[in-house]
Coordinates of C-alpha atoms and ligand atoms in Angstrom, one line a residue:
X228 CA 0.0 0.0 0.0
X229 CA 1.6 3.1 -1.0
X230 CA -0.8 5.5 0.8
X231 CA -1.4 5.8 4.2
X232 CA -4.1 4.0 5.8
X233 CA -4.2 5.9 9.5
X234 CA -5.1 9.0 7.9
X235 CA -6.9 10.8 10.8
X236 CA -3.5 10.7 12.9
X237 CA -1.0 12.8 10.8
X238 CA 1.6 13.2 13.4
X239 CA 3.5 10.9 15.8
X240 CA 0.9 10.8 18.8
X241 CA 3.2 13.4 21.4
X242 CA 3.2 14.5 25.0
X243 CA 0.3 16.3 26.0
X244 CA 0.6 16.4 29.8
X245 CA -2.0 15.5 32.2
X246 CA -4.5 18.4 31.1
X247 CA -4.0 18.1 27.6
X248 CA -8.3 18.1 25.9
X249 CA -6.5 16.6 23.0
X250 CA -7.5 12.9 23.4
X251 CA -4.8 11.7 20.5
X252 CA -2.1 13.0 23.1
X253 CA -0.2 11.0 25.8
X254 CA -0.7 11.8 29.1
X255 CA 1.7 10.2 31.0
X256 CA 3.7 8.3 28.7
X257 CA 7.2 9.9 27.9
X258 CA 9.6 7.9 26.6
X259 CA 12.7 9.4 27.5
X260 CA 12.1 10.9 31.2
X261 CA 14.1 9.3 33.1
X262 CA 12.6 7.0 36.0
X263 CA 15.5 5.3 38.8
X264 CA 18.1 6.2 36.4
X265 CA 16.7 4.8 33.3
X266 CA 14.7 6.1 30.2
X267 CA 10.6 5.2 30.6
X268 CA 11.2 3.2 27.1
X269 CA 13.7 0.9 28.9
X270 CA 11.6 0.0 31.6
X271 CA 8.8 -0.9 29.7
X272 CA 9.9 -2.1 26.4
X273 CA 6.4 -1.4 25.1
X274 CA 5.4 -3.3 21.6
X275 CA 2.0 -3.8 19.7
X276 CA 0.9 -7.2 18.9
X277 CA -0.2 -7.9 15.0
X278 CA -3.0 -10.4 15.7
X279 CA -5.3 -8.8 17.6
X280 CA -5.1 -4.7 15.7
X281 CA -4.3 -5.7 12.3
X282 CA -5.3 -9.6 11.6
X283 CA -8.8 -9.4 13.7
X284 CA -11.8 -8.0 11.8
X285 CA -13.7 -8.0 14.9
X286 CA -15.7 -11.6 14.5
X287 CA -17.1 -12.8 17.8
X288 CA -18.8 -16.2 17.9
X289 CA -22.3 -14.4 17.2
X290 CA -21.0 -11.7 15.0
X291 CA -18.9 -11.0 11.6
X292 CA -16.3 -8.9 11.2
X293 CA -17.1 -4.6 12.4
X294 CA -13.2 -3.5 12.2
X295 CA -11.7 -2.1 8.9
X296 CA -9.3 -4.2 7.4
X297 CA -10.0 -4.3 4.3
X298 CA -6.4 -6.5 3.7
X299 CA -8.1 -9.3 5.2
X300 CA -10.3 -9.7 1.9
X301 CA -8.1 -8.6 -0.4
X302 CA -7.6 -11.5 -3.5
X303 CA -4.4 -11.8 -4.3
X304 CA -3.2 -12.8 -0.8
X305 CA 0.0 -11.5 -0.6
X306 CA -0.6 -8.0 -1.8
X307 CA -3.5 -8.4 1.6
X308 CA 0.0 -9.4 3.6
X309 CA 1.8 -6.4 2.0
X310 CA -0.9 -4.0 2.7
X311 CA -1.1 -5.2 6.2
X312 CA 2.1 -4.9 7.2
X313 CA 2.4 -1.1 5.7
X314 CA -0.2 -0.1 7.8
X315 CA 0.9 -1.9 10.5
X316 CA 4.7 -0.2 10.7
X317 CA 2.3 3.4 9.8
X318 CA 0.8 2.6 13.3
X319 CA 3.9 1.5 15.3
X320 CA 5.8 4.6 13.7
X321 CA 2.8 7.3 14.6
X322 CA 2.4 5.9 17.9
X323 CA 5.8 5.7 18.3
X324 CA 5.9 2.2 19.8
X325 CA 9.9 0.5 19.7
X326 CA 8.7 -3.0 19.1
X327 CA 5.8 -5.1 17.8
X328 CA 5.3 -8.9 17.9
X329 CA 3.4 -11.8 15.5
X330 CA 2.6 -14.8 15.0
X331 CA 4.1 -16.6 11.5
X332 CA 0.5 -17.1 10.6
X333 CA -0.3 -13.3 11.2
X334 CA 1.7 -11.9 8.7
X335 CA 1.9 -14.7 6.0
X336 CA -0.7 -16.4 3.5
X337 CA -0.9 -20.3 4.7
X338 CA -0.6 -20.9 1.0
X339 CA -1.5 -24.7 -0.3
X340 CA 1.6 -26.2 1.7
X341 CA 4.1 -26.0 3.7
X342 CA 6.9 -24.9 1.5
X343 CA 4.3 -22.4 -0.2
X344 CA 3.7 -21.0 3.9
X345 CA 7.3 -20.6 4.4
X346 CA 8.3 -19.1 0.9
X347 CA 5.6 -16.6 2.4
X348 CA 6.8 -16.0 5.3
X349 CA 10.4 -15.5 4.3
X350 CA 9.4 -13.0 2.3
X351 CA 7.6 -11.1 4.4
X352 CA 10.6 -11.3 6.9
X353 CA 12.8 -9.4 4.2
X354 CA 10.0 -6.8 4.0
X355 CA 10.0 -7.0 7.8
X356 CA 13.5 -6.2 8.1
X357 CA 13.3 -3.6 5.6
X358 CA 10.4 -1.6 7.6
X359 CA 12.3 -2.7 11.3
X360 CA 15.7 -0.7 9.2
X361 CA 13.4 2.1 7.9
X362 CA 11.5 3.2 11.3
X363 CA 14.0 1.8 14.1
X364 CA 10.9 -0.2 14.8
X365 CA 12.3 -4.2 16.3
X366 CA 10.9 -7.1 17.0
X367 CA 9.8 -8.2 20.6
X368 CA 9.1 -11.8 20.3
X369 CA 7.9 -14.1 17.6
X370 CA 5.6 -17.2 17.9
X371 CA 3.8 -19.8 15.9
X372 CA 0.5 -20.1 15.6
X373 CA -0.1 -23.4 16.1
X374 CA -3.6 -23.7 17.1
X375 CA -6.0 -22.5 14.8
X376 CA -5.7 -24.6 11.6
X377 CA -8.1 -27.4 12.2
X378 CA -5.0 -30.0 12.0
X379 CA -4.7 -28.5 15.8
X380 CA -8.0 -29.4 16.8
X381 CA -6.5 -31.8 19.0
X382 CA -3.6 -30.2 20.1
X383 CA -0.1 -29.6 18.5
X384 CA 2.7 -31.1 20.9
X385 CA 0.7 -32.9 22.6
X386 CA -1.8 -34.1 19.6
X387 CA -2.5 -38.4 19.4
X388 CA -1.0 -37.9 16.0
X389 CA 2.7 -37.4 15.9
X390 CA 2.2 -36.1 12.2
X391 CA 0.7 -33.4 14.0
X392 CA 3.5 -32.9 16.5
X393 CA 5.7 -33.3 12.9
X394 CA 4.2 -29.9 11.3
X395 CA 4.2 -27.8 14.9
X396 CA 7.7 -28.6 15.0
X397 CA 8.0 -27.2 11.5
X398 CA 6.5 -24.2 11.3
X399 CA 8.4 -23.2 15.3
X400 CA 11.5 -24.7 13.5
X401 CA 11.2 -21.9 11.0
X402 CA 9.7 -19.1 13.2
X403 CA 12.3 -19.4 16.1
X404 CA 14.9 -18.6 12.6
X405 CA 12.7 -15.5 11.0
X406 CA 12.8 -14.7 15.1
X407 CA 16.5 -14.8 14.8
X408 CA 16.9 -12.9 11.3
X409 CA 14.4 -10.2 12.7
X410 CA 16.6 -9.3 15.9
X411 CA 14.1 -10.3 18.2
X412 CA 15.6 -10.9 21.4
X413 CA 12.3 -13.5 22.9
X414 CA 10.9 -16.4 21.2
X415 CA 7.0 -17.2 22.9
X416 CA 5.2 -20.9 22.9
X417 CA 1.9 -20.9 24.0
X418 CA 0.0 -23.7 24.3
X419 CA -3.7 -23.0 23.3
X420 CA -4.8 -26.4 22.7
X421 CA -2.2 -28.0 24.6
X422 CA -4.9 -29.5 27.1
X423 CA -8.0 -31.2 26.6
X424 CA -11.8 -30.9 26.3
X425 CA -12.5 -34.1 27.8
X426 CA -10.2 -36.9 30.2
X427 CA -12.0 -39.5 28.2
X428 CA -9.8 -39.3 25.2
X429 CA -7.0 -38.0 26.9
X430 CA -3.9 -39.9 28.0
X431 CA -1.9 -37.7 30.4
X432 CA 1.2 -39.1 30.8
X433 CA 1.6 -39.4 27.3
X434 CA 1.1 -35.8 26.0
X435 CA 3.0 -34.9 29.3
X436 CA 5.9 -36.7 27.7
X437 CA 5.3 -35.1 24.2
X438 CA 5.1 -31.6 25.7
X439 CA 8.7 -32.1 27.4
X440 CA 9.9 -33.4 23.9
X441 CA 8.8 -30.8 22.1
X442 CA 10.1 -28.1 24.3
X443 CA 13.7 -29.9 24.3
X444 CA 13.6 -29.9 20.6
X445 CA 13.2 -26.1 20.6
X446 CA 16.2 -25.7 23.2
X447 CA 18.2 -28.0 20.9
X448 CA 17.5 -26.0 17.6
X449 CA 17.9 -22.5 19.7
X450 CA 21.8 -23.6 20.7
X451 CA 22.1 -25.1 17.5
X452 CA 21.0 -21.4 15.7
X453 CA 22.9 -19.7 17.6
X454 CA 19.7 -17.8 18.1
X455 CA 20.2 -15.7 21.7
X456 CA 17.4 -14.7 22.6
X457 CA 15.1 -15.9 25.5
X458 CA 12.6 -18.7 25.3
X459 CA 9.3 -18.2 26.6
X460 CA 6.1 -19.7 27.7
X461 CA 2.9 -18.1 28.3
X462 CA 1.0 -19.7 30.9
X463 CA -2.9 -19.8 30.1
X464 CA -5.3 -22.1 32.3
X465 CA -8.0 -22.7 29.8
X466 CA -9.7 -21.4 26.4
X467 CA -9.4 -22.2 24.1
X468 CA -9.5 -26.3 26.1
X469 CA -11.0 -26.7 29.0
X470 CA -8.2 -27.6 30.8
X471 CA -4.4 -26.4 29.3
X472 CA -1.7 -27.9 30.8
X473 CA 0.4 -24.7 30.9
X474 CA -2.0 -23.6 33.7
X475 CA -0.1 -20.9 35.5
X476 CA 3.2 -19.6 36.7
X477 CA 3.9 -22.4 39.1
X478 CA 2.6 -25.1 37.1
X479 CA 4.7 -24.6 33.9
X480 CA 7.9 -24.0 36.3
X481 CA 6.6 -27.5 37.9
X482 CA 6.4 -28.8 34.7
X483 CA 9.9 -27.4 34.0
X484 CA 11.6 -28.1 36.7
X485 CA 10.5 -31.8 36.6
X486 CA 11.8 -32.3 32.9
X487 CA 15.3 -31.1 33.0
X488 CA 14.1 -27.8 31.5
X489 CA 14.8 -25.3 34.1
X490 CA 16.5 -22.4 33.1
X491 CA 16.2 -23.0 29.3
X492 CA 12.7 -21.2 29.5
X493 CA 11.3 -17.9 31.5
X494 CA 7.6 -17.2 30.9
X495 CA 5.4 -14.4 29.5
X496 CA 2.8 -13.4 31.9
X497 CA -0.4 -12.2 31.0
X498 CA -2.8 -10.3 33.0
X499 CA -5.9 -11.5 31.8
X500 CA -4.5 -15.5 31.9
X501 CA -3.7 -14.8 35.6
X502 CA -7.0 -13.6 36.5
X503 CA -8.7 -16.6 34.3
X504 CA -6.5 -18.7 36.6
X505 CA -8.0 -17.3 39.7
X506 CA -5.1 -15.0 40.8
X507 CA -3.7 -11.5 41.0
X508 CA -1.7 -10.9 38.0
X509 CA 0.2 -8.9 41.2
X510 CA 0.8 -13.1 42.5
X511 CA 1.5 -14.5 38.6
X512 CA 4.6 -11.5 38.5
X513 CA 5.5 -12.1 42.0
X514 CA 6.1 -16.2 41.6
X515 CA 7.8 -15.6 38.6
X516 CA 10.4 -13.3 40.3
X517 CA 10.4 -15.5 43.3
X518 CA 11.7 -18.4 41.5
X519 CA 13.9 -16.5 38.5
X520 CA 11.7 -17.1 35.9
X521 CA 10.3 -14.1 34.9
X522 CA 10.8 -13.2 31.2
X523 CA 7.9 -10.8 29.7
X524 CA 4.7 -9.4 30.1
X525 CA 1.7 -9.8 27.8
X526 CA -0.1 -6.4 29.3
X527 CA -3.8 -6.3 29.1
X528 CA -7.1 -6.5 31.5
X529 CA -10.5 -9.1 31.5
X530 CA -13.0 -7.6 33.1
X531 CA -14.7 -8.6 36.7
X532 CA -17.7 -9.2 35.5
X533 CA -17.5 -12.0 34.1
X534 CA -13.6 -13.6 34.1
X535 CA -13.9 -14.2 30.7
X536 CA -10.2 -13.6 28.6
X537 CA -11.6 -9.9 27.3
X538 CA -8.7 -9.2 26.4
X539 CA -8.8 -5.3 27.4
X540 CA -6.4 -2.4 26.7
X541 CA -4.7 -2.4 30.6
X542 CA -6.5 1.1 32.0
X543 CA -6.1 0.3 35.9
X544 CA -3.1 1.9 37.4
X545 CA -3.3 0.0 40.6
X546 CA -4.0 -3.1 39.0
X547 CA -0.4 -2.5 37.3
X548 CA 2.1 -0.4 40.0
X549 CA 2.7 -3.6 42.5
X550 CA 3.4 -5.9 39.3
X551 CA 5.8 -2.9 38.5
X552 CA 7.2 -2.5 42.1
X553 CA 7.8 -6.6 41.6
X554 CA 9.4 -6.0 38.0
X555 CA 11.3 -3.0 39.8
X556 CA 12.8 -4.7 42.3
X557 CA 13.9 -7.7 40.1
X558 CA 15.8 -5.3 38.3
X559 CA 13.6 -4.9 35.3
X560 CA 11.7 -7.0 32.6
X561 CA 14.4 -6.7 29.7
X562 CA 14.8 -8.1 27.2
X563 CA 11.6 -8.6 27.6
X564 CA 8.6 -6.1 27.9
X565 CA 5.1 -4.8 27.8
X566 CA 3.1 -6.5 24.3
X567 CA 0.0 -5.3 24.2
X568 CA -2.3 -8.3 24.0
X569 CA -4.9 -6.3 23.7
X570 CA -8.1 -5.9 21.5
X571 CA -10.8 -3.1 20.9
X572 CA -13.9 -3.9 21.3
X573 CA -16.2 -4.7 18.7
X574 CA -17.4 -1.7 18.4
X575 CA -14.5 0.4 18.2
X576 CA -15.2 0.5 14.7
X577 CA -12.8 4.3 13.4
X578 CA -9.5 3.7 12.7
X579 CA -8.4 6.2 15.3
X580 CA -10.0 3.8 18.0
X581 CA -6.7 2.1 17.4
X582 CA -4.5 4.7 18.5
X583 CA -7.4 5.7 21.6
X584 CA -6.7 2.4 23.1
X585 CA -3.1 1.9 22.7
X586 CA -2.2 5.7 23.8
X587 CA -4.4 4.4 27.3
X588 CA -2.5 1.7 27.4
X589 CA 0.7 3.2 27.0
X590 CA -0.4 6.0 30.0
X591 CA -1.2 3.3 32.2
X592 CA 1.9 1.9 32.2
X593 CA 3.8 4.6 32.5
X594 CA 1.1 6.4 35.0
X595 CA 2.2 2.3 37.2
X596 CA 5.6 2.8 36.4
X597 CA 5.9 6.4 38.4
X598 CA 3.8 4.5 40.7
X599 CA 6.0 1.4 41.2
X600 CA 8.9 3.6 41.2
X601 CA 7.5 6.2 44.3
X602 CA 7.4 2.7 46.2
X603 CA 10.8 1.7 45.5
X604 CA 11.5 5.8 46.5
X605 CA 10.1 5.4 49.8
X606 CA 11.5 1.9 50.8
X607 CA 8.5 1.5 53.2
X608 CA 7.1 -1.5 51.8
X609 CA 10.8 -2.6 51.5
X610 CA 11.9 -1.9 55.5
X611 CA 8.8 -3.6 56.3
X612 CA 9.3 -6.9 54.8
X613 CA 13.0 -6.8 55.9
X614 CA 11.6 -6.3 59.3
X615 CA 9.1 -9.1 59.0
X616 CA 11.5 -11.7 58.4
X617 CA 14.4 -10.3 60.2
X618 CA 14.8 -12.9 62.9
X619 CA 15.3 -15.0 60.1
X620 CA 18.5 -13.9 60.1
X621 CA 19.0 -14.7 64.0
X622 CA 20.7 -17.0 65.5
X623 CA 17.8 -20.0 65.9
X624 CA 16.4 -19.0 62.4
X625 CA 20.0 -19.4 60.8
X626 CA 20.6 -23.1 62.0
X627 CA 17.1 -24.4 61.2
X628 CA 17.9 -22.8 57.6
X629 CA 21.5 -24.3 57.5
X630 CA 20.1 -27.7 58.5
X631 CA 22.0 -27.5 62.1
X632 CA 18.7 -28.6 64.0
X633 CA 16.6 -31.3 63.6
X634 CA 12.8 -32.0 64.5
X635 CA 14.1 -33.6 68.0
X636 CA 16.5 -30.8 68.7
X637 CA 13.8 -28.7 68.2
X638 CA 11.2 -30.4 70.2
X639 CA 13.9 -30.4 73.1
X640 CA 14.1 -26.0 73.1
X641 CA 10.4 -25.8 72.7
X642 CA 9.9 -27.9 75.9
X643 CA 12.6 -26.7 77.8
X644 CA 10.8 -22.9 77.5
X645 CA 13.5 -21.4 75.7
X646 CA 10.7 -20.9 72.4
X647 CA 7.9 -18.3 72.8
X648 CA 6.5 -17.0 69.9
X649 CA 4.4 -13.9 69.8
X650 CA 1.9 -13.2 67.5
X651 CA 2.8 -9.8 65.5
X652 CA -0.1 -7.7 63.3
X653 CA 0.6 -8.5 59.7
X654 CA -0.6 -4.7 59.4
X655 CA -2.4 -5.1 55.5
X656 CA -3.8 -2.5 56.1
X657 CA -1.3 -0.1 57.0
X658 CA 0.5 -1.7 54.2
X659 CA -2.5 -0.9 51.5
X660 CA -2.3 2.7 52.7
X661 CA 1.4 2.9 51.6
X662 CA 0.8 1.7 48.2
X663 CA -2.8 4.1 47.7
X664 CA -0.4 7.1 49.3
X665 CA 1.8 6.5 46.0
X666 CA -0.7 6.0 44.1
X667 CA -2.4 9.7 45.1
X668 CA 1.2 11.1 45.4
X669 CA 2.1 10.7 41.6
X670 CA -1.1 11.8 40.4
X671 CA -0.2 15.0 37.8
X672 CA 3.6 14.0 36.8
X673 CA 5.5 16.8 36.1
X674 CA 5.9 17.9 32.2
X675 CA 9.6 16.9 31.6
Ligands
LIG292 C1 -4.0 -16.1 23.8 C2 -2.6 -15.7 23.9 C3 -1.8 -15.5 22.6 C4 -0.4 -15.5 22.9 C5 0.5 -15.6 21.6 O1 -4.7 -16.1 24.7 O2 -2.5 -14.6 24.8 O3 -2.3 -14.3 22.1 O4 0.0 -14.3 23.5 O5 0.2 -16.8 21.0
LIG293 NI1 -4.5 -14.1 26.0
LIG294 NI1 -0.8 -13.5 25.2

C-alpha cells in the first residue's frame, strides 16, 4: 500500500501532559524521562501485537467482522500481507511504539503447503527487516500459531497424532529462525490447545511426555542457531481447552523443573490469563520473580464481571504499580517487555479507536511505572518486609535454615521454655495505605 491507511493521525501521537483536551495525546507516557536512572522506554519495552489490531476483523462467535481491514479480503493474498504490514509499521511509527510482535501465521498467507507457507513468510521477513531498518521499529518476540488450523483441533505437541506434532515442530522450527533474522531478542510458545476438552480421550502421561519433547527440541535447535534470545512460555489455564496444561506460573515451572528444562525457558505473563486462573496478576509476576523465571509481560485487563479472557487495553493503574514495584525490584523486565495483547472492542469500529486504546494503554503503564517507582523511592514497603522476616537472620532462624537442627532438637528447646513465639499484626492495612499514598502522590507527573 503506498498511501497511508491511518489518515486521521498525521503526526506521531506526542506528550500532552496531564490536562492536555487533546484525546490523541499522551498523558503520561514519555519515553525518554528518566525513572530510577533509566529512560521510561527501557523500563517498559512497550510493543503492539499484530494479531489482535491488524489480523482481527472484529468476528465474535455471534458476529462477523465490524473493524476495517480491508487486507483481510483482499484476492491476491500476498498484496492483503503487503498492505497489512504497511499499515501496521504506519501505526507503530505514529504511535511511536519500539517493538511489535506476531505470529508466522499473522503476517503470512498459509498458502497450499508448507513450503508455499514458508516461501511466504520469508518474504515477508525481508519486508520486515526492511520496515524494522526504515522506522528503528524491532521485534519483541515471535511465535507460531499453532492452534487455529483445524489439524490442531487436537492439540499440536501434545496431539494423538505425531504427524501433528511433525508440522508444529516445523512451522516453530522456522519461526524461532525468522525470530533470529528479525533481531528479536524472545521467542514465545503458547499452548492453546495443549490440554483437553475431555479426560475420556486424553492420555496424560503421554502428551506430558510429548510436551517435554517438544520443548527440548526447541532448546536444541535454539543452541544449534545460535539464536540468543530468550525462550518463553505463556501460561494460560484454559480457552481455548477446558483444561491447558500450561496452567499458570507455578505449574509450567513445575512442569519445568520436573523435565530437565529449568533455566532454558522464563515465561510471558499475562494479566488476563492470571485472572482466568483465579489470581492476581500482582501473585502471577510475583512467583515468577520468586523463582527466577520471569521473562515478559503480555499487558492487558479481562473484566470482573465476568472472568472471561476480554482481552482489554490495561487502564487500571493499581491493577499495574505492584506488578511494576515486583518488576522494579527484580531489576527490570528486559529483554523482555510490555506487548499489548490487547483488542478493541467490537465496536471500536474508526481507525483512530486504534490509536485511543493503545495511547491508554501506553499511560497506564507509565502512569504504574511512576507509581512502582514512588514505592521503590520510599522503601516503606521494602523496610517492612525486611523487618518481618528479620529474625530469620538470628541465630535459631540461621541453623534451622543451614540444616543445624533437627525435628528432636527442636522439640527439646520448645519444651525446655526457651521458644515463645508472639503473634505480631501483619498490618495489611497499614501496608495498602502505603501503596494508595503512591498512588495519590504521583497523580499529575510533572511535564519533563
Ligand atoms: C492467547 C494468547 C496469545 C499469545 C500468543 O490467549 O495470549 O495471544 O500471547 O500466542
Ligand atoms: Ni491471551
Ligand atoms: Ni498473550
Amino acid at each position: 500500500m503506498t498511501s497511508e491507511f491511518f489518515t486521521g493521525v498525521t503526526e506521531p501521537i506526542r506528550y500532552g501532559g496531564p490536562d492536555s483536551t487533546d484525546p490523541l495525546t499522551f498523558k503520561a507516557w514519555q519515553p525518554n524521562r528518566v525513572v530510577l536512572g533509566k529512560r521510561m522506554v527501557e523500563h517498559l519495552r512497550p510493543g503492539v501485537c499484530f494479531w489482535h489490531s491488524f489480523t482481527w476483523a472484529g468476528t465474535d462467535m455471534f458476529g462477523t467482522g465490524t473493524l476495517d481491514r480491508p487486507w483481510i479480503t483482499m484476492a491476491d493474498e500476498m498484496a492483503g500481507a503487503r498492505a497489512k504490514m504497511a499499515a501496521a509499521f504506519e501505526f507503530f511509527t505514529k504511535l511511536g511504539a519500539p517493538y511489535y510482535c506476531f505470529h508466522d501465521r499473522d503476517v503470512a498467507p498459509e498458502g497450499t503447503s508448507f513450503a508455499e507457507f514458508r516461501d511466504h513468510l520469508d518474504a515477508l521477513t525481508d519486508d520486515a527487516l526492511g520496515y524494522q531498518e526504515r522506522t528503528g521499529v524491532t521485534l519483541l518476540w515471535g511465535t507460531a500459531n499453532v492452534f487455529t488450523h483445524p489439524r490442531y483441533q487436537a492439540g499440536a505437541a501434545t496431539n494423538p497424532d505425531p504427524e501433528v506434532f511433525a508440522y508444529a515442530a516445523a512451522q516453530v522450527k522456522h519461526m524461532l529462525e525468522v525470530t533470529k533474522r528479525l533481531g528479536g531478542p524472545n521467542y514465545v510458545l503458547w499452548g492453546g490447545r495443549e490440554g483437553y476438552d475431555t479426560l475420556l480421550n486424553t492420555d496424560l502421561r503421554r502428551e506430558g511426555a510429548q510436551l517435554a519433547r517438544f520443548l527440548h527440541l526447541v532448546v536444541e535447535h535454539k543452541h544449534k542457531i545460535g539464536f540468543k534470545g530468550r525462550l518463553l512460555i505463556e501460561p494460560k489455564p484454559m480457552e481455548p481447552a477446558k483444561h491447558q496444561y500450561d496452567y499458570d506460573s507455578a505449574t509450567v515451572h513445575g512442569f519445568l523443573a520436573r523435565n530437565g528444562l529449568e533455566g532454558e525457558y522464563q515465561l510471558n505473563i499475562e494479566a488476563n490469563h492470571a485472572t482466568l486462573a483465579g489470581h492476581s496478576f500482582h501473585h502471577e509476576v510475583a512467583y515468577a520473580v520468586a523463582n527466577g523465571v520471569l521473562g515478559s509481560i503480555d499487558a492487558n485487563r479481562g473484566d470482573p464481571q465476568n472472568g472471561w479472557d476480554t482481552d482489554q487495553f490495561p487502564n487500571s493503574v493499581e491493577d499495574l504499580a505492584l506488578p511494576l514495584y515486583e518488576i522494579l525490584r527484580a531489576g527490570g523486565i528486559a529483554p523482555g517487555g510490555f506487548n499489548f495483547d490487547a483488542k478493541l472492542r467490537r465496536q471500536s469500529s474508526d481507525r483512530n479507536d486504534l490509536f485511543h486504546a493503545h495511547i491508554g494503554g501506553l499511560d497506564t503503564i507509565a502512569q504504574a511505572l511512576l507509581v512502582a517507582a514512588d514505592l521503590v523511592e520510599r522503601g516503606e514497603l521494602a523496610a517492612n518486609l525486611d523487618a518481618r522476616y528479620a529474625s530469620w537472620d538470628g541465630a535459631l532462624g540461621k541453623a534451622i535454615l543451614e540444616g543445624g537442627l533437627s525435628l528432636a532438637d527442636l522439640e527439646a528447646r520448645v519444651a525446655a521454655g526457651a521458644v515463645n513465639p508472639v503473634p505480631v499484626s501483619g498490618g495489611q492495612e497499614r501496608l495498602e495505605n502505603l501503596v494508595n499514598k503512591s498512588i495519590w502522590a504521583v497523580d499529575r507527573p510533572a511535564a519533563g
